[in-house]
Short mmCIF file of C-alpha atoms and ligand atoms in Angstrom, two decimals:
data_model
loop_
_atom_site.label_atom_id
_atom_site.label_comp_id
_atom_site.label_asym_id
_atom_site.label_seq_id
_atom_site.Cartn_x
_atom_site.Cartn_y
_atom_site.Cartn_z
CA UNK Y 1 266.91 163.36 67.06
CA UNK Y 2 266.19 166.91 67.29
CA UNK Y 3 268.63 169.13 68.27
CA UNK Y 4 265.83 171.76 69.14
CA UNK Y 5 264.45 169.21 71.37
CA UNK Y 6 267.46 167.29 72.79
CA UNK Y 7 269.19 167.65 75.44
CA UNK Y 8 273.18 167.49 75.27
CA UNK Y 9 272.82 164.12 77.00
CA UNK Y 10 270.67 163.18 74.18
CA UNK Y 11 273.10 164.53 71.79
CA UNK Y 12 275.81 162.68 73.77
CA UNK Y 13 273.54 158.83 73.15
CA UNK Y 14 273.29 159.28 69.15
CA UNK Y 15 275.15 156.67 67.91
CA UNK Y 16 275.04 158.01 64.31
CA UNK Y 17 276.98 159.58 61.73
CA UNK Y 18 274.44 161.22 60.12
CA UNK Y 19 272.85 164.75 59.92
CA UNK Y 20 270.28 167.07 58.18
CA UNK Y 21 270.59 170.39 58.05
CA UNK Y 22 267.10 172.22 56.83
CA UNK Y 23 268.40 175.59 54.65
CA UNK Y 24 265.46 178.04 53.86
CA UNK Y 25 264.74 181.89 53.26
CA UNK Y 26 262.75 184.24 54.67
CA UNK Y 27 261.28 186.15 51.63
CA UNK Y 28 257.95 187.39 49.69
CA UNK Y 29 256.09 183.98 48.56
CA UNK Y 30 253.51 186.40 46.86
CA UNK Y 31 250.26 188.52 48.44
CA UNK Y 32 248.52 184.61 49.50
CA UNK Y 33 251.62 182.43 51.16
CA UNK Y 34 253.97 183.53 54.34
CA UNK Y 35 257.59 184.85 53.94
CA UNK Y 36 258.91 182.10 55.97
CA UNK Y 37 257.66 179.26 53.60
CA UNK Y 38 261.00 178.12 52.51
CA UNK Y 39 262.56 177.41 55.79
CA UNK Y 40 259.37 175.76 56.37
CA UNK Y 41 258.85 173.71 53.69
CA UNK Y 42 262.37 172.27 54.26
CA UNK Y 43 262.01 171.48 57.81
CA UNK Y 44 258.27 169.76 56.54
CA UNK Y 45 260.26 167.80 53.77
CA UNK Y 46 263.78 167.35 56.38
CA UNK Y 47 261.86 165.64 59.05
CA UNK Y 48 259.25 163.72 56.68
CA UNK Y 49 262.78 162.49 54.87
CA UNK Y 50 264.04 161.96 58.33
CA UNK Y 51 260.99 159.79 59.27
CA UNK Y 52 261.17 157.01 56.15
CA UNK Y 53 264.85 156.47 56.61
CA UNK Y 54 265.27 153.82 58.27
CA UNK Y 55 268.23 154.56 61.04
CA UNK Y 56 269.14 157.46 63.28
CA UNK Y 57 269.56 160.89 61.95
CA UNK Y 58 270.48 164.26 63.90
CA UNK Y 59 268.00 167.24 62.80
CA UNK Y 60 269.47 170.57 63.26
CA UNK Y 61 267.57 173.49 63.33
CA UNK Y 62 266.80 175.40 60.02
CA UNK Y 63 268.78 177.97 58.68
CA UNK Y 64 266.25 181.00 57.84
CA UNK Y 65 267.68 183.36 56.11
CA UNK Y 66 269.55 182.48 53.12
CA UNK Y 67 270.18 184.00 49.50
CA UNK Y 68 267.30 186.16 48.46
CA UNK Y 69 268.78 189.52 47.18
CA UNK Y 70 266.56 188.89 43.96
CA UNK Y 71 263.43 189.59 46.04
CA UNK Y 72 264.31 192.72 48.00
CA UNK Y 73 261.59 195.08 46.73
CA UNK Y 74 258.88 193.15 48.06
CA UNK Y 75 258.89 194.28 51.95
CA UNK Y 76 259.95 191.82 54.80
CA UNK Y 77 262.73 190.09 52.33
CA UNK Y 78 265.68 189.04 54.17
CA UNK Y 79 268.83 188.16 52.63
CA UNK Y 80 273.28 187.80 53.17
CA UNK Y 81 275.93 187.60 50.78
CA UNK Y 82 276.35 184.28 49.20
CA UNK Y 83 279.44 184.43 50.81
CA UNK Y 84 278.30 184.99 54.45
CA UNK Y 85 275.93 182.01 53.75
CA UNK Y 86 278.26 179.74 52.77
CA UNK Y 87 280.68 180.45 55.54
CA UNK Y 88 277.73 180.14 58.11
CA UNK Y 89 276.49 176.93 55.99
CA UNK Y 90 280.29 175.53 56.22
CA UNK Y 91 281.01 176.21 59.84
CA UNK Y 92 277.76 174.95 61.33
CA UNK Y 93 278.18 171.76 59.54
CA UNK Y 94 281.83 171.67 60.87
CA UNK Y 95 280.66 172.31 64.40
CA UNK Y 96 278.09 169.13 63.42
CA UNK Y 97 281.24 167.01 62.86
CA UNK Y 98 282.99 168.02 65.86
CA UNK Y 99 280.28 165.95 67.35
CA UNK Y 100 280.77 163.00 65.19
CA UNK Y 101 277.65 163.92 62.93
CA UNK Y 102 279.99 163.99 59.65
CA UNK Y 103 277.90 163.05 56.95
CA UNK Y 104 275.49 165.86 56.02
CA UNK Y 105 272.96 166.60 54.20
CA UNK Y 106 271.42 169.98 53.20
CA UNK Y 107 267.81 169.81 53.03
CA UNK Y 108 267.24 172.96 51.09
CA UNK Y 109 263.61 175.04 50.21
CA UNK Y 110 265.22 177.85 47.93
CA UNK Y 111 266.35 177.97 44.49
CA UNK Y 112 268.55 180.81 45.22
CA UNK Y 113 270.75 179.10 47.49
CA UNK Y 114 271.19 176.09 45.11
CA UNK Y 115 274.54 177.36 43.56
CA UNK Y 116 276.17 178.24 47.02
CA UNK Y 117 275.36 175.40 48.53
CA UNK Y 118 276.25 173.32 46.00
CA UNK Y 119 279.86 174.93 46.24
CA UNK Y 120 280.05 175.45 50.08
CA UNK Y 121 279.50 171.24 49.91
CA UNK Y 122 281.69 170.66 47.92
CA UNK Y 123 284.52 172.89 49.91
CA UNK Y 124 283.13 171.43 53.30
CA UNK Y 125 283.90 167.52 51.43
CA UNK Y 126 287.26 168.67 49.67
CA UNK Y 127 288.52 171.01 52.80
CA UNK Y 128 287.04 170.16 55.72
CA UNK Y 129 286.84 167.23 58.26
CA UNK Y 130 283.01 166.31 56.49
CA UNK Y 131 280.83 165.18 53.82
CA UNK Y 132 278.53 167.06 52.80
CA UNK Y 133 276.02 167.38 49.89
CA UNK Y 134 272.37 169.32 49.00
CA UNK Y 135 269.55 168.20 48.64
CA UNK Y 136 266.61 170.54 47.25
CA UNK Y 137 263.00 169.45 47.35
CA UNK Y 138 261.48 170.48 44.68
CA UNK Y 139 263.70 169.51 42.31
CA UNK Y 140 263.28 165.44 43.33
CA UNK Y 141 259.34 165.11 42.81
CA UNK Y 142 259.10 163.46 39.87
CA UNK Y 143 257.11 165.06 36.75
CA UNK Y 144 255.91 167.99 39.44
CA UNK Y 145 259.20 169.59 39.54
CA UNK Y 146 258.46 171.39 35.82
CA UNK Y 147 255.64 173.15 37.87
CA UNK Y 148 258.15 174.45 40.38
CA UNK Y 149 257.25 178.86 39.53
CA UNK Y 150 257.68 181.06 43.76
CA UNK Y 151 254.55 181.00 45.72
CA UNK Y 152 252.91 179.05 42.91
CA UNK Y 153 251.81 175.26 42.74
CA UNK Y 154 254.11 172.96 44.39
CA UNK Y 155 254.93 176.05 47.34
CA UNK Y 156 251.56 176.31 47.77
CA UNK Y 157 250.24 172.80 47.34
CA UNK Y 158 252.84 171.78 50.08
CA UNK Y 159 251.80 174.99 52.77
CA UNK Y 160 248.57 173.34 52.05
CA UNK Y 161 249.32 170.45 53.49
CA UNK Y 162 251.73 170.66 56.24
CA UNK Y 163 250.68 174.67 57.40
CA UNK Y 164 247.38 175.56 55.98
CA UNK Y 165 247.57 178.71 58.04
CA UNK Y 166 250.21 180.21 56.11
CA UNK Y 167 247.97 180.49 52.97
CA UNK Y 168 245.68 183.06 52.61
CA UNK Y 169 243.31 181.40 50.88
CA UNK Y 170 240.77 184.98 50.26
CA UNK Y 171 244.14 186.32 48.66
CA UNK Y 172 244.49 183.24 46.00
CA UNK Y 173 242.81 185.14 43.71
CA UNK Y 174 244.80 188.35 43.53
CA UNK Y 175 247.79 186.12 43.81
CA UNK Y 176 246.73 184.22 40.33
CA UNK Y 177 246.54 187.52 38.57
CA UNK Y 178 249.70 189.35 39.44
CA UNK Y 179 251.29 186.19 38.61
CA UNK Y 180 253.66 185.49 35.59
CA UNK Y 181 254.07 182.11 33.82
CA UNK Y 182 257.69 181.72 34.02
CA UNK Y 183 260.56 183.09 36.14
CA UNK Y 184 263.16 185.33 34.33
CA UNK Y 185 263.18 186.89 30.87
CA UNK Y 186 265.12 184.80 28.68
CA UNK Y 187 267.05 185.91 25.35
CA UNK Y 188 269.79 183.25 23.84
CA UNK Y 189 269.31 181.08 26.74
CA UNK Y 190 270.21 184.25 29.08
CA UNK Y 191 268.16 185.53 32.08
CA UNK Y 192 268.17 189.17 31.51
CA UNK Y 193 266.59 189.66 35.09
CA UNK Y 194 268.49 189.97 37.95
CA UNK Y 195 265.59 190.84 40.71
CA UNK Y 196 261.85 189.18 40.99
CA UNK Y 197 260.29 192.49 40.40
CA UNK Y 198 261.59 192.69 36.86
CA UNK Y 199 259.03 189.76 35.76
CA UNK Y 200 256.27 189.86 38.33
CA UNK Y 201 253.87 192.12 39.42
CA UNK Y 202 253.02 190.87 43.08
CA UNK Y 203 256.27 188.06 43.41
CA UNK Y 204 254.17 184.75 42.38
CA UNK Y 205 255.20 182.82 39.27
CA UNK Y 206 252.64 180.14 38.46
CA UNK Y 207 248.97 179.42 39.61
CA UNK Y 208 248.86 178.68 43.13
CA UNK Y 209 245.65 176.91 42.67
CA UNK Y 210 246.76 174.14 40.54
CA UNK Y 211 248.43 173.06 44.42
CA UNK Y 212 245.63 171.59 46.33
CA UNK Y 213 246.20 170.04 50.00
CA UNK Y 214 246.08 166.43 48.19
CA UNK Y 215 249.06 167.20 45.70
CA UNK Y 216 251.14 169.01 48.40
CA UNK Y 217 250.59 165.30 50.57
CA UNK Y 218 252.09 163.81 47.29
CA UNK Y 219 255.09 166.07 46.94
CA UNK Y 220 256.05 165.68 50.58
CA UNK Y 221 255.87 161.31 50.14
CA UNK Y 222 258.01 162.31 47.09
CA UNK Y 223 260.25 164.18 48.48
CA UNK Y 224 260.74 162.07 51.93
CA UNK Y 225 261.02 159.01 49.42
CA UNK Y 226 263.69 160.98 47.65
CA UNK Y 227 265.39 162.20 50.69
CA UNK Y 228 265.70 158.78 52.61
CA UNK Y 229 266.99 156.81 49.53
CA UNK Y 230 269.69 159.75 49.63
CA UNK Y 231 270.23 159.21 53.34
CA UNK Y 232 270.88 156.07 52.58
CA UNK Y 233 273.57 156.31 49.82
CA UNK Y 234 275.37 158.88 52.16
CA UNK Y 235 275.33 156.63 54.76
CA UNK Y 236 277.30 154.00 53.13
CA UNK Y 237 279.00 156.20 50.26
CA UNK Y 238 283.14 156.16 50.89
CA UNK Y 239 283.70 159.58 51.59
CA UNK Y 240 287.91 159.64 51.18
CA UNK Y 241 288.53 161.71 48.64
CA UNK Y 242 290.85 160.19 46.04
CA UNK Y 243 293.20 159.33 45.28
CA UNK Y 244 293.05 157.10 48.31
CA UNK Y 245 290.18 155.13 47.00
ZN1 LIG N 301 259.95 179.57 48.08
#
């Protein structure tokens, strides 16, 4: 169920437990691909994930801006605090719960949210009346996942696929050659970069034409595969917290 869609009647007939919760950015994806591709790569992969499971699942909306501070030179970035996004993270999964939807996952598009998220779950499990837990997509697609550069193969590869109008296909080629190969600039196993524009030119990292339509089909069965076998271990995990199990 959609909450986008529903009605609160709907709402009120979902006999489940369950809930995804799409968490993107709005940022620069390079000169070729769309500032909103996070948010919508993780509403592609949420409601793909959402599909294979096999049971009822309540899809909220996405959030859309998340943390992307590391991008703010290229124009039409958007980013909070890490600690604004984890307190909007925590209390619209709380206001999920309040409904019954309890178990939650966070379907999530950005690498620069991973570490809040990851810590906003696990005060929303310890603290709060929920479970919660994120999920990001490009990090469960197999072998693909070392490919994973901003606005490069697998971002691309899956806009492709699911939004082919948010690639600019006659800008691919500029795109490849502001690119750089890796993200950061590592010494002693340190990122000495704190912003995007430190390491590349026009924001991509990788070539976004190793990410055909075909391979951004694959990474989205991956990632639904992925997402739906995690679905299911939520549904069934035992959520007390111990030592009362
Ligand atoms: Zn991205």
């Amino acid at each position: 169920m959609y909450l986008t869609d529903a009605t609160w009647t709907d709402a009120a007939a979902a006999e489940t437990d369950l809930a995804v919760v799409p968490v993107g950015s709005t940022e620069q994806h390079g000169p070729h691909a769309s500032l909103g591709t996070d948010a919508v790569t993780a509403e592609a992969v949420a409601e793909a994930g959402v599909e294979a499971y096999d049971g009822e699942v309540v899809v909220a909306p996405p959030v859309s801006v998340g943390v992307a501070e590391e991008h703010r030179q290229f124009p039409g970035t958007l980013w909070v605090s890490e600690d604004t996004f984890r307190e909007y993270v925590r209390e619209t999964v709380a206001s999920l719960a309040h409904h019954g939807w309890d178990r939650v996952v966070l379907v999530n598009g950005h690498g620069g949210n991973i570490a809040a998220l990851r810590e906003v779950a696990g005060t929303v499990t310890r603290r709060d009346d929920a479970y919660a837990v994120p999920f990001t997509w490009f990090d469960a697609v197999g072998d693909h996942a070392a490919d994973m550069g901003h606005g490069g193969p697998l971002e691309t590869a899956l806009l492709r696929h699911v939004r082919p109008e948010m690639v600019d296909e006659a800008r691919v080629d500029e795109a490849k050659e502001g690119a750089s190969d890796g993200w950061g600039d590592w010494v002693s196993g340190t990122n000495l970069a704190f912003d995007s524009a430190e390491f590349t030119e026009n924001g991509v990292v990788g070539d976004p034409d190793e990410g055909d339509a075909e391979r951004g089909a694959e990474l989205l069965d991956l990632a639904a595969a992925a997402l739906a076998d995690l679905l299911a271990a939520v549904e069934k995990r035992d959520v007390r917290r111990p030592p009362d199990r």
